[in-house]
GROMACS .gro file of C-alpha atoms in nm:
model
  227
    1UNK     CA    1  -0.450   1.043   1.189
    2UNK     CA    2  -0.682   0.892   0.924
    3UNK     CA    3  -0.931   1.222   0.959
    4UNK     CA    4  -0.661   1.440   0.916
    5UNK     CA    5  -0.527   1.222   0.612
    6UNK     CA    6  -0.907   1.225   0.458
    7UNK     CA    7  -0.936   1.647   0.484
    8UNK     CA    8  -0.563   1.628   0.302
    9UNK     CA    9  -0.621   1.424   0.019
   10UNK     CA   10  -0.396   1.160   0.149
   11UNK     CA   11  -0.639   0.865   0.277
   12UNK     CA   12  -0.659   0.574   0.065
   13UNK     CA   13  -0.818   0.221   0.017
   14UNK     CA   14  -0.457   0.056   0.083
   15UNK     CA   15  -0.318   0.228   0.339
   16UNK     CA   16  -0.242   0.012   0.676
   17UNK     CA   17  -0.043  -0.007   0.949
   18UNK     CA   18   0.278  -0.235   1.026
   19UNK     CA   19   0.103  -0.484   1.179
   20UNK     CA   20  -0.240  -0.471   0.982
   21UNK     CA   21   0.015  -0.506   0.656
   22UNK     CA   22   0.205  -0.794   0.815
   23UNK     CA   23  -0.073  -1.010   0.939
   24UNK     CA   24  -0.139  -1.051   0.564
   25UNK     CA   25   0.159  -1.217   0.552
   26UNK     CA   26   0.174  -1.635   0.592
   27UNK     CA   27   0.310  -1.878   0.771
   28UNK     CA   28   0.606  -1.998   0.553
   29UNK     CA   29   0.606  -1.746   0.301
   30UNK     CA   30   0.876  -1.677   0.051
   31UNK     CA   31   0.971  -1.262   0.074
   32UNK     CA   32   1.133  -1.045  -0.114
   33UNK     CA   33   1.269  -0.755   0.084
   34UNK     CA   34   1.450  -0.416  -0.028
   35UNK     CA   35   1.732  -0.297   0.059
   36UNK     CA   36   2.125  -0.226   0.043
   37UNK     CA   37   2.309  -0.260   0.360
   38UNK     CA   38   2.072   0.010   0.527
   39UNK     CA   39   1.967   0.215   0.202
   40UNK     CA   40   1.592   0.140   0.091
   41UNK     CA   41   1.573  -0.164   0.335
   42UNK     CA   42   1.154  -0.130   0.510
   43UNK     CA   43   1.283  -0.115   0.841
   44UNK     CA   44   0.931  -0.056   1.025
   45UNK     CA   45   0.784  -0.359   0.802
   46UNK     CA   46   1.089  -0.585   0.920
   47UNK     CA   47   1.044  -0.494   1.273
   48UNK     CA   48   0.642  -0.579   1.269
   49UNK     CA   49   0.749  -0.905   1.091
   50UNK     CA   50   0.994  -0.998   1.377
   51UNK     CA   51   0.736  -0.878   1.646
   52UNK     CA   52   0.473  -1.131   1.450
   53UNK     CA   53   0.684  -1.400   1.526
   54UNK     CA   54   0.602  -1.586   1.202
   55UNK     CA   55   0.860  -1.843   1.117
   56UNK     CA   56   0.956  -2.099   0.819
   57UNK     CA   57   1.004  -1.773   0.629
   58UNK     CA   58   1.209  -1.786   0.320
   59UNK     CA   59   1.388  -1.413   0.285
   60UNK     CA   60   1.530  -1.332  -0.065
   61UNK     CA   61   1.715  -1.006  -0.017
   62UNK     CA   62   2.077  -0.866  -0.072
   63UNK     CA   63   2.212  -0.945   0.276
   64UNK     CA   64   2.051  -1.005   0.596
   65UNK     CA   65   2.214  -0.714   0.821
   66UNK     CA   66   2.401  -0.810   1.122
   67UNK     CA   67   2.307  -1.023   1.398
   68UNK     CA   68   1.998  -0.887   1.606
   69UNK     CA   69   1.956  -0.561   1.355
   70UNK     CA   70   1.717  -0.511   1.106
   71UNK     CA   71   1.710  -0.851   0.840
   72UNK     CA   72   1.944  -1.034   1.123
   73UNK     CA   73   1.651  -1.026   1.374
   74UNK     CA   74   1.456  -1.265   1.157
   75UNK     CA   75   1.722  -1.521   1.184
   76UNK     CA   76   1.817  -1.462   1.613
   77UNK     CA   77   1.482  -1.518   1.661
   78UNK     CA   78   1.482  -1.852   1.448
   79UNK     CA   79   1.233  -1.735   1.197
   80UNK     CA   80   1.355  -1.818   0.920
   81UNK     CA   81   1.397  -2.137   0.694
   82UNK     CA   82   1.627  -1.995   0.420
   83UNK     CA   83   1.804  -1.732   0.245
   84UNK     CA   84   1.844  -1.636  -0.165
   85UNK     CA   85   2.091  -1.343  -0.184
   86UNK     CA   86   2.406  -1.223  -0.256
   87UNK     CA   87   2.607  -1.111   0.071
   88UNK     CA   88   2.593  -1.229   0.347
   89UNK     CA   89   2.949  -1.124   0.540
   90UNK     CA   90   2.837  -0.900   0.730
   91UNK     CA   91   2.586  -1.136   0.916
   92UNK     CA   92   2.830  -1.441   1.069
   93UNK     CA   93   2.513  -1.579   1.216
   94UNK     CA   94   2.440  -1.662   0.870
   95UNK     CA   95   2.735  -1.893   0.835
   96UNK     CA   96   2.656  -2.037   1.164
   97UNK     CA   97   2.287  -2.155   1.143
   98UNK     CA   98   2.407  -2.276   0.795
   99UNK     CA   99   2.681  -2.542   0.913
  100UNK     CA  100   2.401  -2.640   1.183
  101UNK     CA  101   2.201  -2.713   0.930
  102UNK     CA  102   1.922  -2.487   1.091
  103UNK     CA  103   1.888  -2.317   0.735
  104UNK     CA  104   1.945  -2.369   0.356
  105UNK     CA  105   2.145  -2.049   0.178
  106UNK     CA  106   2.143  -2.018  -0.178
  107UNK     CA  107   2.385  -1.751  -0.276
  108UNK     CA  108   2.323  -1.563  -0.646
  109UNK     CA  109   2.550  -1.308  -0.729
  110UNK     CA  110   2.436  -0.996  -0.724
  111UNK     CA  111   2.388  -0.888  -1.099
  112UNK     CA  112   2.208  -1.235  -1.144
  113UNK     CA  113   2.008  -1.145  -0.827
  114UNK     CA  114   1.892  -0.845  -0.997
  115UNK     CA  115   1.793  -1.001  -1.313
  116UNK     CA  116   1.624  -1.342  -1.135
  117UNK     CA  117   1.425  -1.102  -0.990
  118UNK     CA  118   1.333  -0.858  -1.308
  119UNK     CA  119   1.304  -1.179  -1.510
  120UNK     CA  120   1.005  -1.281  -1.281
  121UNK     CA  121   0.857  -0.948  -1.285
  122UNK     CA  122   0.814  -0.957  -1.646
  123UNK     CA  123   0.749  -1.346  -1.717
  124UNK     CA  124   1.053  -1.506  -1.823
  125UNK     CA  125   1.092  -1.806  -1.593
  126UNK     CA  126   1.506  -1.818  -1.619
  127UNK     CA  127   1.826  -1.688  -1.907
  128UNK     CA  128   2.171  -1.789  -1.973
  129UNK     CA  129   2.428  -1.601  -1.762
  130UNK     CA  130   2.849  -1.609  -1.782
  131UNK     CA  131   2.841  -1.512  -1.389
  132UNK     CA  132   2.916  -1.825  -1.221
  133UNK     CA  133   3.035  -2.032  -1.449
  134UNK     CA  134   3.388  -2.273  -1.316
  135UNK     CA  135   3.295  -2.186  -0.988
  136UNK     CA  136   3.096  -2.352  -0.713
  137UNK     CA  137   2.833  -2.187  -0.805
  138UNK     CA  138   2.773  -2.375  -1.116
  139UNK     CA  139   2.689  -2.682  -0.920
  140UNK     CA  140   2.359  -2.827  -0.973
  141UNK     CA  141   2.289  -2.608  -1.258
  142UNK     CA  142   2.231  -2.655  -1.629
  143UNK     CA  143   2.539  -2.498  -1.837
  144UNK     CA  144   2.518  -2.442  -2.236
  145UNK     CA  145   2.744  -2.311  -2.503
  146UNK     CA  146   2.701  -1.993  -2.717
  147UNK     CA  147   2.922  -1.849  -2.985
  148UNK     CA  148   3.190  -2.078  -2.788
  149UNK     CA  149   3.142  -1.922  -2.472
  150UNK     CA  150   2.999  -2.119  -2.127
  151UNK     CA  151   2.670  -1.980  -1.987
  152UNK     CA  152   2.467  -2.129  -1.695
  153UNK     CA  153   2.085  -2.121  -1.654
  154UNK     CA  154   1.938  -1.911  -1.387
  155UNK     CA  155   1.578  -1.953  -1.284
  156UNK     CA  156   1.370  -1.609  -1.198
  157UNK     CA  157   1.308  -1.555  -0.829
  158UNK     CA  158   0.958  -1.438  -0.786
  159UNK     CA  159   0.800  -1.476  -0.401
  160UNK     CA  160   0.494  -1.457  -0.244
  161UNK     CA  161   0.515  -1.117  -0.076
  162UNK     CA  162   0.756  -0.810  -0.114
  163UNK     CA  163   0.860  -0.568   0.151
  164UNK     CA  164   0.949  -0.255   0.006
  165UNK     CA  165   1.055   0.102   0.103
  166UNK     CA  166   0.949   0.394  -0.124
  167UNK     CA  167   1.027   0.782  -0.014
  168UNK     CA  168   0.682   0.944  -0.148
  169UNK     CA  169   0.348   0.740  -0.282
  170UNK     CA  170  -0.004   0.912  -0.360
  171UNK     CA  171  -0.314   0.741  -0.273
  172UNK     CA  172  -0.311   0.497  -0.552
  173UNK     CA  173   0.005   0.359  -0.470
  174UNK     CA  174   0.215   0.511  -0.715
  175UNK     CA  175   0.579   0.548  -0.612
  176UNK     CA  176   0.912   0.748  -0.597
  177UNK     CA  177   1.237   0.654  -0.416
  178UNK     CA  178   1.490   0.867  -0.291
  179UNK     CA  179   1.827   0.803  -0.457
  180UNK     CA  180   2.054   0.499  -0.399
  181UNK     CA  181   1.784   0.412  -0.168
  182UNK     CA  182   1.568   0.298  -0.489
  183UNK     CA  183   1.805   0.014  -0.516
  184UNK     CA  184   1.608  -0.334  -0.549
  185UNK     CA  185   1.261  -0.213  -0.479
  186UNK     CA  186   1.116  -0.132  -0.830
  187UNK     CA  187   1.195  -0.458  -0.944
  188UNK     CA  188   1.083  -0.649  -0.644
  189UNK     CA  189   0.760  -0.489  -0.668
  190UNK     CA  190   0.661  -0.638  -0.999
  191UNK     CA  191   0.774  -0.988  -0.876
  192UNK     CA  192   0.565  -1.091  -0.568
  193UNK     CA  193   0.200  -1.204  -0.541
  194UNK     CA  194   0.185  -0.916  -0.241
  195UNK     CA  195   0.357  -0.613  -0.252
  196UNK     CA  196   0.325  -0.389   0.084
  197UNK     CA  197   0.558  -0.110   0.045
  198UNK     CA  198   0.654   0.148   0.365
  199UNK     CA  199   0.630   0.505   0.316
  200UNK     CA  200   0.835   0.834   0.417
  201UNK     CA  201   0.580   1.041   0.271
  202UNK     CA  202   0.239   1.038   0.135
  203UNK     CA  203   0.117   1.300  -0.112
  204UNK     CA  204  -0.215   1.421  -0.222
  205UNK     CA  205  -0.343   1.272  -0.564
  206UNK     CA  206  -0.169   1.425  -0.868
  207UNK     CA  207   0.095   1.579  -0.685
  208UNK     CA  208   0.358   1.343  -0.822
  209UNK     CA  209   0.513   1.414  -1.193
  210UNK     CA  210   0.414   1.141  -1.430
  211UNK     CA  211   0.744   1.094  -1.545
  212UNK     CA  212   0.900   1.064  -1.209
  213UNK     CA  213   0.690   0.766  -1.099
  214UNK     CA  214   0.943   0.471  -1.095
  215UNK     CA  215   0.639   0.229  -0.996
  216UNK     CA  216   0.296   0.256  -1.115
  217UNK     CA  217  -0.005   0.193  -0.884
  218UNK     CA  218  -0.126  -0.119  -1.055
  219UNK     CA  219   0.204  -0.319  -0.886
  220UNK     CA  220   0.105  -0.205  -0.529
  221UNK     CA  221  -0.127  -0.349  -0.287
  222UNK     CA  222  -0.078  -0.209   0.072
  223UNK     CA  223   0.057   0.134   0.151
  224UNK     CA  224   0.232   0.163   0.502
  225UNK     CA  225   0.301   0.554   0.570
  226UNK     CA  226   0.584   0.617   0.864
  227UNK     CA  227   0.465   0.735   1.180
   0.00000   0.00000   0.00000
């Protein structure tokens, strides 16, 4: 497969499979991981991840699918430490390891999510939001006034690796998405320390449009093309 990449202008320096991707991965690291319900979400990355069988992960995602599929895996097979997301409803194994005190859950809502994670891509360490605020939620966390109005302080949420899903790259790692399916993944790939990103489709060097690249090369370390 490589060969036939090379005489295609499709090989490149960062280009891996699942598991060679994964076992770059540590014990105990903190992940963000694409994904809406089952738009964008890396499912071939998340399946070598469960078939590692590293635990004391920390997943910060929008949801964590349903028990046994895709995100939920990680959590059946007692993998994981904690959660940082938004929704979790659809997953009552969630709930469940939660009251057993087999995990911590921090929920964010989801426009907070999305700018905890931004905010770390582009180095500020937390803002003022009015999401939250006289709710549970606001426990914990520091609350200030502006022109009369309540706002609470969320941190950024970087992590130490990011599992992405992108629908075309070129060699260099520079990215399109495919619709809805775009979802968290541009942002999530300028806030880890690691960003592996799965591919539908790679493309020979200068095939993509400059102005359709949603994520430049320079945020992406491993390429993982679909086989």
């Amino acid at each position: 497969m490589k060969e036939s990449e090379e005489k295609k202008g499709l090989s490149s320096g960062k280009s891996m499979s699942a598991e060679e991707a994964i076992a770059l991965v540590p014990q105990g690291a903190r992940i963000l991981i694409s994904g809406f319900g089952n738009a964008g979400d890396p499912k071939m990355l998340i399946d070598a991840l469960c078939a590692s069988g590293k635990k004391d992960l920390v997943i910060l995602s929008n949801d964590l699918g349903s028990p046994n599929a895709d995100l939920g895996k990680l959590l059946t097979n007692g993998q994981v430490r904690g959660l940082i997301g938004t929704y979790y409803n659809w997953n009552p194994e969630v709930a469940a390891a939660y009251n057993e005190g087999r995990i911590f859950v921090e929920l964010v809502p989801q426009g907070s999510f999305a700018e905890a994670v931004r905010a770390a891509g582009v180095g500020i360490p937390a803002f003022y939001t009015p999401t939250g605020v006289g709710t549970e939620l606001a426990a914990g966390k520091e609350t200030r006034s502006f022109g009369g109005r309540d706002y609470l302080l969320q941190e950024a949420l970087s992590a130490d690796v990011a599992l992405l899903k992108a629908h075309r790259a070129d060699p260099l790692g520079n990215l399109t998405y495919y619709k809805t399916a775009r979802n968290f993944n541009p942002i999530m790939a300028m806030a880890a320390d690691l960003v592996i990103v799965e591919v539908d489709e790679m493309v020979p060097l200068g095939a993509l449009d400059p102005e359709c690249v949603v994520t430049p090369h320079i945020f992406v370390d491993v390429l993982v093309p679909v086989r």
